[in-house]
Short mmCIF file of C-alpha atoms and ligand atoms in Angstrom, two decimals:
data_model
loop_
_atom_site.label_atom_id
_atom_site.label_comp_id
_atom_site.label_asym_id
_atom_site.label_seq_id
_atom_site.Cartn_x
_atom_site.Cartn_y
_atom_site.Cartn_z
CA UNK A 1 87.81 81.11 118.23
CA UNK A 2 89.49 79.45 121.39
CA UNK A 3 91.71 77.05 119.38
CA UNK A 4 94.25 79.82 119.17
CA UNK A 5 97.15 80.77 121.23
CA UNK A 6 96.83 83.59 124.04
CA UNK A 7 100.15 85.62 126.35
CA UNK A 8 101.73 85.01 128.00
CA UNK A 9 104.15 83.83 125.02
CA UNK A 10 108.53 83.69 125.76
CA UNK A 11 110.23 85.72 124.59
CA UNK A 12 112.13 85.91 121.61
CA UNK A 13 113.68 88.99 119.51
CA UNK A 14 114.58 89.06 115.90
CA UNK A 15 116.63 90.98 113.70
CA UNK A 16 114.15 92.98 110.95
CA UNK A 17 112.49 91.98 108.78
CA UNK A 18 112.56 88.76 111.37
CA UNK A 19 112.22 85.07 110.48
CA UNK A 20 108.62 83.25 110.86
CA UNK A 21 110.52 79.73 111.18
CA UNK A 22 111.91 80.72 114.58
CA UNK A 23 108.45 82.25 115.84
CA UNK A 24 107.39 80.28 119.43
CA UNK A 25 104.16 79.60 118.89
CA UNK A 26 104.94 79.41 115.17
CA UNK A 27 102.32 81.54 113.46
CA UNK A 28 99.33 79.94 111.84
CA UNK A 29 98.42 81.03 108.19
CA UNK A 30 96.15 78.32 107.23
CA UNK A 31 98.60 75.66 106.45
CA UNK A 32 96.29 73.17 107.33
CA UNK A 33 93.27 74.41 108.12
CA UNK A 34 92.24 77.35 104.78
CA UNK A 35 89.52 75.51 103.03
CA UNK A 36 89.03 77.35 99.43
CA UNK A 37 86.15 76.67 97.16
CA UNK A 38 87.02 78.48 93.66
CA UNK A 39 86.06 82.09 94.63
CA UNK A 40 89.35 83.33 92.50
CA UNK A 41 89.33 80.86 89.99
CA UNK A 42 91.76 81.71 87.24
CA UNK A 43 92.65 84.72 88.78
CA UNK A 44 96.12 86.18 89.16
CA UNK A 45 97.56 87.88 91.82
CA UNK A 46 100.89 90.23 92.97
CA UNK A 47 101.17 89.69 96.85
CA UNK A 48 103.87 92.02 98.58
CA UNK A 49 105.66 90.64 101.85
CA UNK A 50 103.92 87.29 101.14
CA UNK A 51 106.62 85.29 102.82
CA UNK A 52 105.42 85.36 105.98
CA UNK A 53 102.65 86.49 108.29
CA UNK A 54 99.26 87.80 106.76
CA UNK A 55 101.12 87.88 103.19
CA UNK A 56 101.59 84.24 103.55
CA UNK A 57 97.72 83.60 104.91
CA UNK A 58 96.62 85.47 101.84
CA UNK A 59 98.67 83.45 99.48
CA UNK A 60 97.73 80.16 100.59
CA UNK A 61 94.15 80.87 100.86
CA UNK A 62 94.75 83.04 97.32
CA UNK A 63 96.31 79.68 96.06
CA UNK A 64 93.34 77.64 97.65
CA UNK A 65 90.52 79.66 95.71
CA UNK A 66 92.36 78.92 92.53
CA UNK A 67 94.56 81.83 91.74
CA UNK A 68 98.32 81.39 90.42
CA UNK A 69 100.60 83.75 92.50
CA UNK A 70 103.44 86.16 92.70
CA UNK A 71 105.60 86.40 95.67
CA UNK A 72 107.25 89.11 96.25
CA UNK A 73 109.24 89.70 99.75
CA UNK A 74 112.31 91.59 100.86
CA UNK A 75 115.08 88.64 101.72
CA UNK A 76 113.70 86.28 103.58
CA UNK A 77 113.97 83.02 100.74
CA UNK A 78 113.38 80.42 103.57
CA UNK A 79 110.04 81.76 104.50
CA UNK A 80 109.45 82.24 100.87
CA UNK A 81 110.03 79.13 99.82
CA UNK A 82 107.71 77.76 102.44
CA UNK A 83 104.68 80.26 101.09
CA UNK A 84 105.19 78.67 97.73
CA UNK A 85 105.57 75.22 99.00
CA UNK A 86 101.67 75.97 100.04
CA UNK A 87 101.01 77.41 97.22
CA UNK A 88 102.08 74.97 94.73
CA UNK A 89 100.31 72.02 96.96
CA UNK A 90 97.02 73.72 96.37
CA UNK A 91 97.85 73.05 92.34
CA UNK A 92 98.97 76.46 91.41
CA UNK A 93 101.57 78.47 89.94
CA UNK A 94 103.75 80.78 92.31
CA UNK A 95 106.62 83.00 91.35
CA UNK A 96 109.39 83.86 94.01
CA UNK A 97 110.42 87.76 93.74
CA UNK A 98 112.66 88.81 96.58
CA UNK A 99 114.03 92.67 96.72
CA UNK A 100 113.36 95.80 98.46
CA UNK A 101 110.74 97.71 97.57
CA UNK A 102 111.56 101.55 98.34
CA UNK A 103 113.44 100.80 95.21
CA UNK A 104 111.46 102.37 92.50
CA UNK A 105 112.91 100.41 90.06
CA UNK A 106 112.24 97.30 91.81
CA UNK A 107 108.30 98.05 92.18
CA UNK A 108 108.31 98.21 88.09
CA UNK A 109 110.51 95.21 87.85
CA UNK A 110 107.66 93.19 90.25
CA UNK A 111 104.91 93.98 88.17
CA UNK A 112 106.72 93.61 84.86
CA UNK A 113 108.16 89.96 85.78
CA UNK A 114 104.53 89.14 87.56
CA UNK A 115 103.01 89.77 84.08
CA UNK A 116 105.82 88.51 81.87
CA UNK A 117 105.41 85.32 83.83
CA UNK A 118 100.90 85.34 84.02
CA UNK A 119 100.28 87.82 81.31
CA UNK A 120 98.23 90.40 83.52
CA UNK A 121 97.16 90.94 86.95
CA UNK A 122 93.63 90.72 88.32
CA UNK A 123 94.42 91.46 92.42
CA UNK A 124 97.32 93.63 93.85
CA UNK A 125 97.81 93.47 97.38
CA UNK A 126 100.10 95.93 99.05
CA UNK A 127 100.73 94.20 102.25
CA UNK A 128 104.80 94.66 102.56
CA UNK A 129 105.78 97.24 105.55
CA UNK A 130 108.24 98.51 107.46
CA UNK A 131 108.22 99.75 111.47
CA UNK A 132 110.83 100.19 114.31
CA UNK A 133 109.66 101.13 118.15
CA UNK A 134 111.27 104.29 119.47
CA UNK A 135 110.34 105.58 122.85
CA UNK A 136 111.21 108.85 122.08
CA UNK A 137 110.66 111.48 119.36
CA UNK A 138 113.80 112.71 119.05
CA UNK A 139 115.37 109.26 118.88
CA UNK A 140 113.97 108.62 115.41
CA UNK A 141 116.70 108.66 112.76
CA UNK A 142 115.68 110.63 109.15
CA UNK A 143 116.71 108.61 107.04
CA UNK A 144 114.19 105.37 108.88
CA UNK A 145 111.24 108.15 108.56
CA UNK A 146 112.38 108.73 104.84
CA UNK A 147 112.74 104.88 104.91
CA UNK A 148 109.90 103.87 106.46
CA UNK A 149 107.36 106.46 103.88
CA UNK A 150 109.08 104.45 101.08
CA UNK A 151 108.35 101.09 102.17
CA UNK A 152 105.05 101.22 103.24
CA UNK A 153 103.39 104.28 101.23
CA UNK A 154 105.38 105.63 98.37
CA UNK A 155 105.69 101.82 97.13
CA UNK A 156 102.50 101.61 97.02
CA UNK A 157 101.77 104.62 94.59
CA UNK A 158 104.37 102.89 92.40
CA UNK A 159 103.10 99.56 92.08
CA UNK A 160 99.93 100.64 91.66
CA UNK A 161 100.51 103.04 88.95
CA UNK A 162 102.81 100.17 87.05
CA UNK A 163 100.03 97.29 87.70
CA UNK A 164 97.25 98.96 86.44
CA UNK A 165 98.64 99.10 82.99
CA UNK A 166 97.82 95.10 82.91
CA UNK A 167 94.54 95.22 84.93
CA UNK A 168 91.13 94.94 83.35
CA UNK A 169 87.90 96.20 84.36
CA UNK A 170 86.61 93.80 87.65
CA UNK A 171 90.55 93.68 89.27
CA UNK A 172 91.13 94.49 92.42
CA UNK A 173 93.74 96.34 94.87
CA UNK A 174 94.07 95.46 98.73
CA UNK A 175 96.28 97.37 100.44
CA UNK A 176 96.97 96.64 104.19
CA UNK A 177 96.53 99.10 106.51
CA UNK A 178 96.59 99.24 110.19
CA UNK A 179 94.40 99.90 113.76
CA UNK A 180 97.39 102.44 113.84
CA UNK A 181 95.39 104.21 110.87
CA UNK A 182 93.05 105.26 113.39
CA UNK A 183 95.04 104.85 117.04
CA UNK A 184 98.34 105.75 116.31
CA UNK A 185 100.61 103.98 118.48
CA UNK A 186 103.09 106.59 120.01
CA UNK A 187 105.95 104.26 119.72
CA UNK A 188 105.50 103.16 115.99
CA UNK A 189 104.96 107.10 114.92
CA UNK A 190 106.49 106.79 111.07
CA UNK A 191 104.41 103.75 110.54
CA UNK A 192 101.47 105.01 112.11
CA UNK A 193 101.33 107.70 110.15
CA UNK A 194 101.96 105.77 107.11
CA UNK A 195 98.92 103.52 107.67
CA UNK A 196 96.75 106.62 108.41
CA UNK A 197 98.38 107.76 104.85
CA UNK A 198 97.29 104.07 103.58
CA UNK A 199 93.76 104.53 104.93
CA UNK A 200 93.59 107.84 102.92
CA UNK A 201 95.02 107.04 99.76
CA UNK A 202 92.49 103.78 99.37
CA UNK A 203 89.71 106.10 99.55
CA UNK A 204 90.88 108.48 97.25
CA UNK A 205 92.38 106.13 94.58
CA UNK A 206 88.96 103.87 94.63
CA UNK A 207 87.10 107.14 93.14
CA UNK A 208 89.65 107.52 90.53
CA UNK A 209 89.68 104.18 89.63
CA UNK A 210 85.94 103.79 89.81
CA UNK A 211 85.34 104.76 86.07
CA UNK A 212 88.07 102.16 84.80
CA UNK A 213 85.88 99.29 87.41
CA UNK A 214 89.11 98.62 89.26
CA UNK A 215 88.12 98.69 92.69
CA UNK A 216 90.54 99.39 96.09
CA UNK A 217 90.07 99.05 99.48
CA UNK A 218 92.56 98.43 102.49
CA UNK A 219 92.24 95.90 105.61
CA UNK A 220 93.15 96.94 109.01
CA UNK A 221 94.41 94.47 111.04
CA UNK A 222 95.40 94.90 114.95
CA UNK A 223 97.25 92.35 116.76
CA UNK A 224 98.67 89.68 114.50
CA UNK A 225 100.70 86.96 115.49
CA UNK A 226 103.52 87.73 112.79
CA UNK A 227 107.73 88.03 112.42
CA UNK A 228 107.18 92.01 112.29
CA UNK A 229 106.25 92.00 115.76
CA UNK A 230 108.95 89.57 117.23
CA UNK A 231 111.53 91.72 115.25
CA UNK A 232 110.43 95.37 116.22
CA UNK A 233 108.80 95.26 119.15
CA UNK A 234 110.43 95.21 122.86
CA UNK A 235 110.55 91.75 124.72
CA UNK A 236 107.64 92.66 127.44
CA UNK A 237 105.12 93.49 124.74
CA UNK A 238 105.52 90.82 122.79
CA UNK A 239 104.88 88.34 125.85
CA UNK A 240 101.61 89.91 126.11
CA UNK A 241 100.98 90.74 122.48
CA UNK A 242 97.29 90.58 122.44
CA UNK A 243 96.24 90.66 125.61
CA UNK A 244 94.64 93.85 125.76
CA UNK A 245 92.14 93.33 123.40
CA UNK A 246 88.58 92.38 123.83
CA UNK A 247 89.65 88.17 122.56
CA UNK A 248 92.28 88.67 124.88
CA UNK A 249 95.26 87.18 122.71
CA UNK A 250 96.81 88.29 118.81
CA UNK A 251 95.10 87.29 115.52
CA UNK A 252 97.02 84.78 113.59
CA UNK A 253 97.45 85.55 110.02
CA UNK A 254 94.60 83.03 108.90
CA UNK A 255 92.15 85.02 110.87
CA UNK A 256 92.86 88.07 108.93
CA UNK A 257 93.41 86.25 105.15
CA UNK A 258 89.07 86.10 104.95
CA UNK A 259 88.68 89.47 104.06
CA UNK A 260 91.11 89.48 101.27
CA UNK A 261 89.67 87.09 99.80
CA UNK A 262 86.42 88.85 99.81
CA UNK A 263 87.67 91.42 98.42
CA UNK A 264 89.37 89.72 95.31
CA UNK A 265 86.80 88.17 94.86
CA UNK A 266 83.81 88.81 92.11
CA UNK A 267 81.23 88.73 94.92
CA UNK A 268 82.62 92.40 95.98
CA UNK A 269 82.18 94.27 93.20
CA UNK A 270 80.52 97.15 94.65
CA UNK A 271 82.73 97.17 97.40
CA UNK A 272 85.18 99.79 97.22
CA UNK A 273 86.78 102.57 98.71
CA UNK A 274 86.51 101.04 102.28
CA UNK A 275 88.57 100.21 105.28
CA UNK A 276 87.95 96.92 107.13
CA UNK A 277 88.97 96.11 110.97
CA UNK A 278 90.20 92.64 111.79
CA UNK A 279 91.41 93.85 115.27
CA UNK A 280 89.91 91.08 117.95
CA UNK A 281 86.94 93.73 118.92
CA UNK A 282 88.68 96.35 119.60
CA UNK A 283 86.84 99.81 117.92
CA UNK A 284 87.53 102.14 115.13
CA UNK A 285 86.44 105.58 114.59
P1 LIG B 1 105.74 90.01 108.26
O1 LIG B 1 107.10 90.44 108.87
O2 LIG B 1 105.19 88.76 107.51
O3 LIG B 1 105.26 90.65 106.42
C1 LIG B 1 106.47 91.95 106.13
C2 LIG B 1 106.71 91.63 105.18
O4 LIG B 1 107.15 93.08 104.38
C3 LIG B 1 107.80 90.99 105.59
O5 LIG B 1 108.25 89.35 105.45
C4 LIG B 1 109.17 91.28 104.21
O6 LIG B 1 109.26 90.54 103.49
C5 LIG B 1 108.21 92.71 103.63
N1 LIG B 1 109.54 93.94 103.47
C6 LIG B 1 110.00 94.01 104.61
N2 LIG B 1 110.51 95.75 103.91
C7 LIG B 1 110.25 95.31 102.69
C8 LIG B 1 111.45 95.96 101.84
N3 LIG B 1 111.91 97.49 101.90
N4 LIG B 1 111.07 95.43 100.23
C9 LIG B 1 110.62 94.69 100.77
N5 LIG B 1 109.38 93.81 100.96
C10 LIG B 1 109.56 94.27 102.25
O7 LIG B 1 104.70 90.58 108.91
P2 LIG B 1 102.81 91.40 108.89
O8 LIG B 1 102.83 91.50 110.08
O9 LIG B 1 102.38 89.93 108.47
O10 LIG B 1 102.37 92.62 108.25
C11 LIG B 1 101.60 92.23 107.13
C12 LIG B 1 101.51 93.89 106.90
O11 LIG B 1 99.80 93.52 108.24
C13 LIG B 1 102.06 95.06 107.15
O12 LIG B 1 101.66 95.89 106.44
C14 LIG B 1 101.74 95.25 108.59
O13 LIG B 1 102.31 96.55 108.75
C15 LIG B 1 100.46 95.06 108.55
N6 LIG B 1 99.51 95.29 109.79
C16 LIG B 1 100.35 94.18 110.95
C17 LIG B 1 99.82 93.71 111.97
C18 LIG B 1 100.22 93.06 113.31
O14 LIG B 1 100.00 93.37 114.41
N7 LIG B 1 101.53 92.08 112.59
C19 LIG B 1 99.15 94.90 112.57
C20 LIG B 1 98.48 95.54 111.28
C21 LIG B 1 98.76 96.00 110.16
MG1 LIG B 2 109.00 88.08 106.49
#
C-alpha cells in the first residue's frame, strides 16, 4: 500500500482520449507485478477501453490468468500495441479492435470479429467511457450529453445484446461503473448519470440472464490514475488527484484488476447483480 505514488502530481493536460505513455508518473497496470494462477484458463474475453488504464490492467491480468483477449479501444494505437505486447508475452492471443462504440454497427463488429477469431465470448468487460468537466449546468453541450450516453451506456446495451448470442452458461459480463453512481460529482453531470444507469442496468440484466446462467456485475472505482483523468480534469484536480480519500492517494489500475478476475472466474458462480467498490476507503451507500 505504501509503494504507490501520492499527490501532488505534475500538471499534465492532454487532449481526449489521452495517451498513457505521456503520463507522469506512469500508471501501474501490473506490467511488472501481476502474477496469475490459471484462474481464467482457456477463456475468451472482449474488453472495451483496454488500451490503457483499468482496461489494460484487466487485459494483462486476464492474460496471465490464461485468457485470450480482444482489446477494443477508440484510436490510441500506441497504447493498444503496448497492451497487446503484454498479453502476448503472457503466452495468450490478442486481437486489437479500434473504433467508436457510439456507432451501433461498430458494437456489432466488435462481437463479430471477436467470435470470428476466437469462436465465442466467455467474458465481456464493458469498460470504455467518456467524461468531460463542466463547471456549470448551462455550458453542457446537448451533443456532448447525447454522445456521453451513447458511449457509456447505450454501447453497453448493444454489446451485451450482440455478445449474448455467443455466450454459454457460465459466461460473465462485467461493467465498469463508478463511485459517481452513488456520489455524483456535479462537474461530471452527464458521466455520473450514465454511471448510475450502468449500476442499475447491471442489477436488472443480472435478473433477466440468471435463468441462462450468465452472470452480470459491475465495479465502481474511486479515483484511479489513468489517461481519462489527465485528459478531462482541470490541472489543480489532476495535481491533487486521490488526495481526499482515506488512503490519501489515487488507486493504480493494477489495484482494480483483481476484482474483475474474481468476477470473470468460475469461483464467482453465485455472484451476480452486484456492484463492487474499489474506492480507497470512501464509503458508498
Ligand atoms: P482510460 O482513458 O484508460 O480508458 C477509457 C478508454 O475508453 C479509453 O482508453 C478509450 O480507448 C475508450 N473509449 C473512450 N471513448 C470511446 C469511444 N467512443 N469508442 C471506443 N472506445 C472509447 O481511463 P480509465 O479510467 O481506465 O477508464 C476505464 C473505466 O473506468 C471507465 O468506464 C471509467 O468511467 C471508469 N472509471 C474510472 C475512474 C478513474 O478515476 N480513472 C473512476 C471511476 C470509474
Ligand atoms: Mg486510452
